Coordinates of C-alpha atoms in Angstrom, one line a residue:
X1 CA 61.7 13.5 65.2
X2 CA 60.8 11.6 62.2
X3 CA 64.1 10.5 59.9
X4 CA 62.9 10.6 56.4
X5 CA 65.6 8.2 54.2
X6 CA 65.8 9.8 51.1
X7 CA 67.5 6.4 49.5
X8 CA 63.9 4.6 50.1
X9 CA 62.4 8.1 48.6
X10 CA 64.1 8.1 46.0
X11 CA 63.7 4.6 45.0
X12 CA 59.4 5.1 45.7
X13 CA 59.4 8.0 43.1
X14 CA 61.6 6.4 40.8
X15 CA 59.6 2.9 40.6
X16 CA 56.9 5.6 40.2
X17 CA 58.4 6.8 37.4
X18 CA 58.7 3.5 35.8
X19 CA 54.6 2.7 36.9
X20 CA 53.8 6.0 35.3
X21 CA 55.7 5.5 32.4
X22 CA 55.3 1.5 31.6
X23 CA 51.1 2.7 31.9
X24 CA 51.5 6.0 29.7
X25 CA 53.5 3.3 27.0
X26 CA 50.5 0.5 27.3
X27 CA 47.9 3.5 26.9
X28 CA 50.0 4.8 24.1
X29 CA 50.3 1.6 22.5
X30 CA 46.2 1.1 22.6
X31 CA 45.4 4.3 21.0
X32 CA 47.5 3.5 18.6
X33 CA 46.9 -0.3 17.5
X34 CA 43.2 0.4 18.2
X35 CA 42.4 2.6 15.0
X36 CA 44.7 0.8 12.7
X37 CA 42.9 -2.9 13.6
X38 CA 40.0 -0.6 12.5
X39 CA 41.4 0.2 9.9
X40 CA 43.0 -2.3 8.4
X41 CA 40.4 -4.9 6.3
X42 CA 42.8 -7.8 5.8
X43 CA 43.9 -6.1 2.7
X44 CA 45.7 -3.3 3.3
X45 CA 42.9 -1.4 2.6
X46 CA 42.5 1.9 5.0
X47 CA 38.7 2.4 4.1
X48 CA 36.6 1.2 7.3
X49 CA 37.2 4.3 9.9
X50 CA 36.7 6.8 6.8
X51 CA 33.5 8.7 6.6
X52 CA 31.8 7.2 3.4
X53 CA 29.5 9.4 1.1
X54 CA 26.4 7.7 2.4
X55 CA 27.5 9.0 6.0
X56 CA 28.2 12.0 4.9
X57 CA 24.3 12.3 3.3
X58 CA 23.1 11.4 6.7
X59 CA 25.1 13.7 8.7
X60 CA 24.1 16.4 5.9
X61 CA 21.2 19.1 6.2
X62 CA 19.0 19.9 3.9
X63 CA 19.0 24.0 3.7
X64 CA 16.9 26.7 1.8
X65 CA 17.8 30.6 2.4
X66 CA 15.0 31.9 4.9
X67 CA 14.3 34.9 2.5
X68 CA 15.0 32.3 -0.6
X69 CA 12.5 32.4 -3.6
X70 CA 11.1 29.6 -6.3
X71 CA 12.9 30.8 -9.7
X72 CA 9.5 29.4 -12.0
X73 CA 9.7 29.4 -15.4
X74 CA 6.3 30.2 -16.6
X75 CA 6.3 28.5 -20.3
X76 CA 3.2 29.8 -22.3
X77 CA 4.8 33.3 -21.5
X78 CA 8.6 32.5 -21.4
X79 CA 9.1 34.7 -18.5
X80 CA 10.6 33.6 -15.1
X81 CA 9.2 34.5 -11.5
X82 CA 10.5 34.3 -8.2
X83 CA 8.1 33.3 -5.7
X84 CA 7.5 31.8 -2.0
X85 CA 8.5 27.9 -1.6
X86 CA 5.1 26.9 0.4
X87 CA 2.9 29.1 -2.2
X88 CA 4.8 27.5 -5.0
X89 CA 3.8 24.0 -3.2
X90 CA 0.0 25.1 -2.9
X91 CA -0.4 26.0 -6.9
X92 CA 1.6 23.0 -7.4
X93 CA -1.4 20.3 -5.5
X94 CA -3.6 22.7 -6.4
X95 CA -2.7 22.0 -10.2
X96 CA -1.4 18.3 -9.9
X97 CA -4.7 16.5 -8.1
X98 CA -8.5 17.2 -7.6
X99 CA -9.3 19.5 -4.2
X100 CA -12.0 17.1 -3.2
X101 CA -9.6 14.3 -2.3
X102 CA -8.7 13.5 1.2
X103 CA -6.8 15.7 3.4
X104 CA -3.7 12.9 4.1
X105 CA -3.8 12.6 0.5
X106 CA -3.3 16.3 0.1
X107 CA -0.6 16.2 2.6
X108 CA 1.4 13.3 0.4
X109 CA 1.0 15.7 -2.8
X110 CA 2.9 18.8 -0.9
X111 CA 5.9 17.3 0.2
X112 CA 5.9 15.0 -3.0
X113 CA 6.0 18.4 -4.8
X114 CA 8.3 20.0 -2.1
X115 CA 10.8 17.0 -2.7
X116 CA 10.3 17.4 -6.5
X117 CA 11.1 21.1 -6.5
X118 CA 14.5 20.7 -3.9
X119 CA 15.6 18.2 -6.5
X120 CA 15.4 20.3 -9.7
X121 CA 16.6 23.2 -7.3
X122 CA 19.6 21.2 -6.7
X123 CA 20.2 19.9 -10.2
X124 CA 17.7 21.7 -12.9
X125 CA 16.6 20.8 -16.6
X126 CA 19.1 22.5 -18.9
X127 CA 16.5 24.5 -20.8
X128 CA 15.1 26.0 -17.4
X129 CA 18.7 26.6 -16.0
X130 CA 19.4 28.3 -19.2
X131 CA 16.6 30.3 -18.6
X132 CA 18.2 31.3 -15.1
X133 CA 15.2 29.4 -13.5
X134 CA 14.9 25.8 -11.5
X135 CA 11.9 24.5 -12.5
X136 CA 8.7 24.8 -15.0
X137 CA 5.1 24.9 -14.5
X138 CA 4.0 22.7 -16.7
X139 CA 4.0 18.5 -17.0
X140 CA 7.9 18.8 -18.4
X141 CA 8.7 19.4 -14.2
X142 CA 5.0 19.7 -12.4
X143 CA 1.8 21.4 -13.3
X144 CA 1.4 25.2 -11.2
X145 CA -0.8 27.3 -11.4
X146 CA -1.4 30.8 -9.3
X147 CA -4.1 30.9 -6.9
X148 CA -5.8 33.3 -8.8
X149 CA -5.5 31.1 -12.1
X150 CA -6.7 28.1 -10.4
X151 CA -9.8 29.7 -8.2
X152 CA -11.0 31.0 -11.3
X153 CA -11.4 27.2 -12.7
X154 CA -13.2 26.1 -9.8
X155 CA -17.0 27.0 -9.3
X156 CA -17.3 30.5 -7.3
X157 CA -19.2 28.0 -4.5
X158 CA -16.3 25.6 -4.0
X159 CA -13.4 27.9 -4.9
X160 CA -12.3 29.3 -1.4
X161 CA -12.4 26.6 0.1
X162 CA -10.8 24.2 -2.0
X163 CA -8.2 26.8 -1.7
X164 CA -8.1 26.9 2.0
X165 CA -8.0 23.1 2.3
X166 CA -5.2 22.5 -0.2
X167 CA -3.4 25.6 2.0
X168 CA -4.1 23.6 5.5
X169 CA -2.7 20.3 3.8
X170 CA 1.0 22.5 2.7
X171 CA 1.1 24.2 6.1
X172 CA 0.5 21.4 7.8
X173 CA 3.7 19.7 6.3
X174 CA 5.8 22.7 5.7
X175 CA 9.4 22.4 4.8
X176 CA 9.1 18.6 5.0
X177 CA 10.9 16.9 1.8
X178 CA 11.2 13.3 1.5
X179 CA 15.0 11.7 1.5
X180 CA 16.9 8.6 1.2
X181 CA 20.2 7.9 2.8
X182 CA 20.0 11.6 4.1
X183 CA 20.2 12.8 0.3
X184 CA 16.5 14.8 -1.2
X185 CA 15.0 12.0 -3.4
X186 CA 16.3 12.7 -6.7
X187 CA 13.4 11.0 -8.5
X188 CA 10.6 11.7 -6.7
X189 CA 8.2 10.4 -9.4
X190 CA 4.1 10.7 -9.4
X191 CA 2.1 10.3 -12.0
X192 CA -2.3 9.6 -11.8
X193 CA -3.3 6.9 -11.7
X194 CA -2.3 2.9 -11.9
X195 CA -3.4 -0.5 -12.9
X196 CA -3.7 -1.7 -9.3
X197 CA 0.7 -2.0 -9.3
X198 CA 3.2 1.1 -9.9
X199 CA 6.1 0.0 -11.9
X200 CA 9.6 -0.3 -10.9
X201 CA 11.8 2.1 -12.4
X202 CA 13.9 0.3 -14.0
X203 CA 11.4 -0.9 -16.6
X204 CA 10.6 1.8 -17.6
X205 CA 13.2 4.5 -16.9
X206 CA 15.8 2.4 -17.4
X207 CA 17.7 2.8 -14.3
X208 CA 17.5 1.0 -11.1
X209 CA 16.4 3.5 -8.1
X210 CA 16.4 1.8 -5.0
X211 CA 13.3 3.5 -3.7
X212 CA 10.9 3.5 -6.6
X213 CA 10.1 -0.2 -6.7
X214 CA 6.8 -2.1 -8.3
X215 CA 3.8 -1.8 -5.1
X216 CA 0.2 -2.6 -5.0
X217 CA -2.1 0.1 -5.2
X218 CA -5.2 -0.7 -4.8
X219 CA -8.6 1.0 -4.7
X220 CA -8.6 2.9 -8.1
X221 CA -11.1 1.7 -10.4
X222 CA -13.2 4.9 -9.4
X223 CA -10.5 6.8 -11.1
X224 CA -12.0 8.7 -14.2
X225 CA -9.3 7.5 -16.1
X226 CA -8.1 3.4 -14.7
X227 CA -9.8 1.9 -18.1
X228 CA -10.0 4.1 -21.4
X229 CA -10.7 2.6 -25.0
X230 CA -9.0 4.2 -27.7
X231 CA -9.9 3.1 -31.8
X232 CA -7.2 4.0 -34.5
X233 CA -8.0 4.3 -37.7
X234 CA -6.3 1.5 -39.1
X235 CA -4.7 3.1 -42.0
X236 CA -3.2 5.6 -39.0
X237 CA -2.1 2.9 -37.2
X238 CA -0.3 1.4 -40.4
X239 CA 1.5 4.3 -41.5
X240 CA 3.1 5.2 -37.8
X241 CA 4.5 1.9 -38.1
X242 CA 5.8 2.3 -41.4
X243 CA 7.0 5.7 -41.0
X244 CA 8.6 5.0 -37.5
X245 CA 10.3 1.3 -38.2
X246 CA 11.7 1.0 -41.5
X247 CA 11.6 -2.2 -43.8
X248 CA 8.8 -3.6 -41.4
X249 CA 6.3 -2.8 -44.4
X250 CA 3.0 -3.5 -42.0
X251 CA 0.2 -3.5 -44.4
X252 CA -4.2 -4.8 -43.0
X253 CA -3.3 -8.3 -43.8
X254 CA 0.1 -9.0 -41.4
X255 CA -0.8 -6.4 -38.9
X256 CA -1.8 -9.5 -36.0
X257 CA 1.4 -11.5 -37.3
X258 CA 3.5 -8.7 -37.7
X259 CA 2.8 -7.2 -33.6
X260 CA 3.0 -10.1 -31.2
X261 CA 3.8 -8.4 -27.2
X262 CA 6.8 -10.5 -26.0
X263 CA 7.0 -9.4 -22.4
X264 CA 5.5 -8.0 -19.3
X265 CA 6.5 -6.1 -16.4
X266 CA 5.8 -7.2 -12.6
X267 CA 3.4 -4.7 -12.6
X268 CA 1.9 -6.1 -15.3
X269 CA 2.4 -3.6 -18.3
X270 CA 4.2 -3.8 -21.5
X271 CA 7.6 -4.1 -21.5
X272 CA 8.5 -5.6 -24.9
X273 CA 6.8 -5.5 -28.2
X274 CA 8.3 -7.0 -31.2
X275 CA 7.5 -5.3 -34.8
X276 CA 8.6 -7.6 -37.6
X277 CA 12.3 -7.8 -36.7
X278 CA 11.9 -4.6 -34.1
X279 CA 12.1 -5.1 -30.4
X280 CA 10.1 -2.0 -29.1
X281 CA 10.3 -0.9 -25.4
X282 CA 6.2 -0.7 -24.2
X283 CA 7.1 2.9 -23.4
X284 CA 8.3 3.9 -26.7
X285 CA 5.3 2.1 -28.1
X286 CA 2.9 4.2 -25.8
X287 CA 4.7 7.5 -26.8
X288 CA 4.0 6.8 -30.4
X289 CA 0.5 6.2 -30.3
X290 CA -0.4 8.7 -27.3
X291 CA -2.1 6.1 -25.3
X292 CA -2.4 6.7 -21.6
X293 CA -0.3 3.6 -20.2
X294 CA 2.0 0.9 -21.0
X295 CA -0.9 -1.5 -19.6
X296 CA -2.1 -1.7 -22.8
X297 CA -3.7 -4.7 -25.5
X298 CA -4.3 -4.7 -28.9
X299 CA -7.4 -5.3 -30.9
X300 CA -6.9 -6.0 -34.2
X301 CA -10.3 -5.2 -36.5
X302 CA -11.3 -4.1 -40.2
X303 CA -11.0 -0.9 -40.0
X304 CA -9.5 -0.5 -36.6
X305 CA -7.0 -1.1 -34.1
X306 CA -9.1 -1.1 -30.7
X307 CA -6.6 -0.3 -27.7
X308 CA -7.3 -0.9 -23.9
X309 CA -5.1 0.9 -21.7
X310 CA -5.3 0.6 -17.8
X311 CA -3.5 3.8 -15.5
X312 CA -3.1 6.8 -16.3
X313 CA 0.8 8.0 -16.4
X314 CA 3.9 6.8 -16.4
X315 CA 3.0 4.5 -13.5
X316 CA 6.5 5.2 -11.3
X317 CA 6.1 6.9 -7.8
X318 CA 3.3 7.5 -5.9
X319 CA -0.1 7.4 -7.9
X320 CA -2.0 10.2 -6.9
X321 CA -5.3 8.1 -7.2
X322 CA -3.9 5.8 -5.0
X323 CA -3.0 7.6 -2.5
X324 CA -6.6 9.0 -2.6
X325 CA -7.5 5.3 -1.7
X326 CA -5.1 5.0 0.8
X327 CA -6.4 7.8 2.9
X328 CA -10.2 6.8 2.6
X329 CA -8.9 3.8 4.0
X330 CA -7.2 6.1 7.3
X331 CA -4.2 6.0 6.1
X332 CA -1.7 9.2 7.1
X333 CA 0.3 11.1 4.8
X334 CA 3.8 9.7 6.0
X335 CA 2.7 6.0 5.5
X336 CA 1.3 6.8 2.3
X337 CA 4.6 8.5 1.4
X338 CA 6.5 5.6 2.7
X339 CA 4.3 2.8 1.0
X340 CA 5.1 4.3 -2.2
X341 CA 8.8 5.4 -2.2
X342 CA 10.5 2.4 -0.4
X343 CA 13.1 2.9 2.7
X344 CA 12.4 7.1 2.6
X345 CA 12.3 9.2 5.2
X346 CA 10.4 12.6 6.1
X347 CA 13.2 15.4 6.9
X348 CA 12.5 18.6 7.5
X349 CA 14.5 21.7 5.5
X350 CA 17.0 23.9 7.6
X351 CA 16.1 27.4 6.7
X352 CA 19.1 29.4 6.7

């Protein structure tokens, strides 16, 4: 018969007691110092381990109800109208760029206007939101139109299928916005055509966007618009200055001392003009004369003032020309996207 001594027992279980214990009090002591040398940055600060906002965007969906509906403010008739977000899309390219362009480019035009739409849904214009809608059809938001509107401005030949094309190129990218940091672009800008360089946004928005930088764009001279010649009457010209900047007192003689362009932007528009004693923005030049760009120069003549422009919009974004160009050249939709809103990515919407 075995003798058991329960002294020896006793003493096993109680220095395994103490193992058990002296491990549970190192494990304890890691789970605990672990997160606070984390933590801590040297300064007290308890800021590393904390879920920042920009995680928080990238851990974030972006959602529209299933049964959800675009609240369009139609203008011309001040009425508002709830329709389907992939048929808003399709009036919207339908509307915005020529059916005739390339099928990628199509593609880059819906989710640009997907992602233009999910941002004025999220934060819309006050006189739309006052309105109860989110968004307009006209070039204060983007251009819509209906499919009916819009066939009937296309020849009776073409018109179905330009339709059914501009539908493929929405269906194909359904629900796909484009975001940044996990966030819906707030300022996903377009605009027609450029001078061969979209502008960063900071030249001529004023604000510094991290994905709407200056990029070549090439191939759109064969846009109907890339080099216009406008004359103005040089008495016109004279009294807009007069009117708009007060003691300059422009008159034919001073006009080529008085206007001398002081600066440029990297994309090679305006981006100072001095009037006298005025420093003018280039964009608040071009929005007092009309003229299609801010790549613009100044002919001074007897009876004129001859201006060149180059582009065709505000220049920020994703020219629509361009992009045109891009996709005759085999580029796809995403890398179109991506060449013109830097460090963006395609996400898809939750429906909900």
């Amino acid at each position: 018969m075995k003798i058991i001594n329960a002294r020896t027992t006793s003493i096993k279980i109680s220095n395994n007691v103490k193992i058990i214990a002296a491990m549970t009090l190192i494990i304890f002591t890691i789970l605990i110092a672990l997160p606070i040398a984390f933590l801590e940055n040297g300064k007290g600060k308890i800021d590393s381990f904390n879920l920042s906002d920009k995680d928080i965007m990238k851990s974030s969906k972006i959602t529209f109800p299933s049964n959800g509906k675009v609240k369009l403010y139609h203008r011309s008739e001040d009425r508002v109208e709830e329709i389907d977000l992939e048929e808003y899309v399709m009036g919207v390219v339908a509307s915005e760029v020529p059916a005739n362009f390339e099928e990628e480019a199509l593609k880059a035009q819906a989710v640009a206007a997907r992602t233009f739409y999910m941002s004025k849904r999220n934060n819309p214009n006050k006189e739309e939101k006052e309105k109860g809608a989110e968004i307009c059809d006209t070039t204060h938001c983007q251009v819509y139109m209906s499919k009916d509107e819009r066939i009937s401005k296309w020849s009776k030949s073409e018109a179905e299928s330009n339709w059914e094309k501009i539908q493929k190129a929405v269906l194909d990218t359904k629900g796909q916005v484009l975001t940044y940091d996990g966030s819906v672009l707030e300022y996903p800008q377009f605009f027609a055509t450029s001078s061969g360089k979209t502008e960063d946004a900071k030249d001529v928005f004023s604000m510094d966007v991290p994905y709407l930088k200056s990029e070549d764009s090439k191939g759109e001279e064969i846009a109907p618009k890339y080099k216009t010649s406008t004359q103005i009457p040089i008495n016109d010209f004279i009294n807009k200055i007069n009117s708009k900047y007060k003691g300059v007192n422009a008159n034919k003689s001073n006009l080529s001392s008085l206007i001398k362009i002081l600066s440029f932007t990297e994309a090679g528009s305006v981006k100072e003009i001095k009037i006298g004693n005025e420093i003018v923005k280039g964009t608040e030049f071009r929005t007092l004369f009309n003229l299609n760009s801010t790549n613009f120069t100044l002919d001074f003549q007897q009876d004129s003032v001859e201006v060149n422009c180059k582009g065709y919009g505000h220049g920020v974004g994703m020219s629509q020309w361009g992009a045109n160009a891009m996709a005759k050249s085999g580029s796809k939709y995403d890398e179109i996207l991506k060449h013109y809103y830097s460090g963006v990515e395609i996400q898809e919407i939750n429906y909900n």
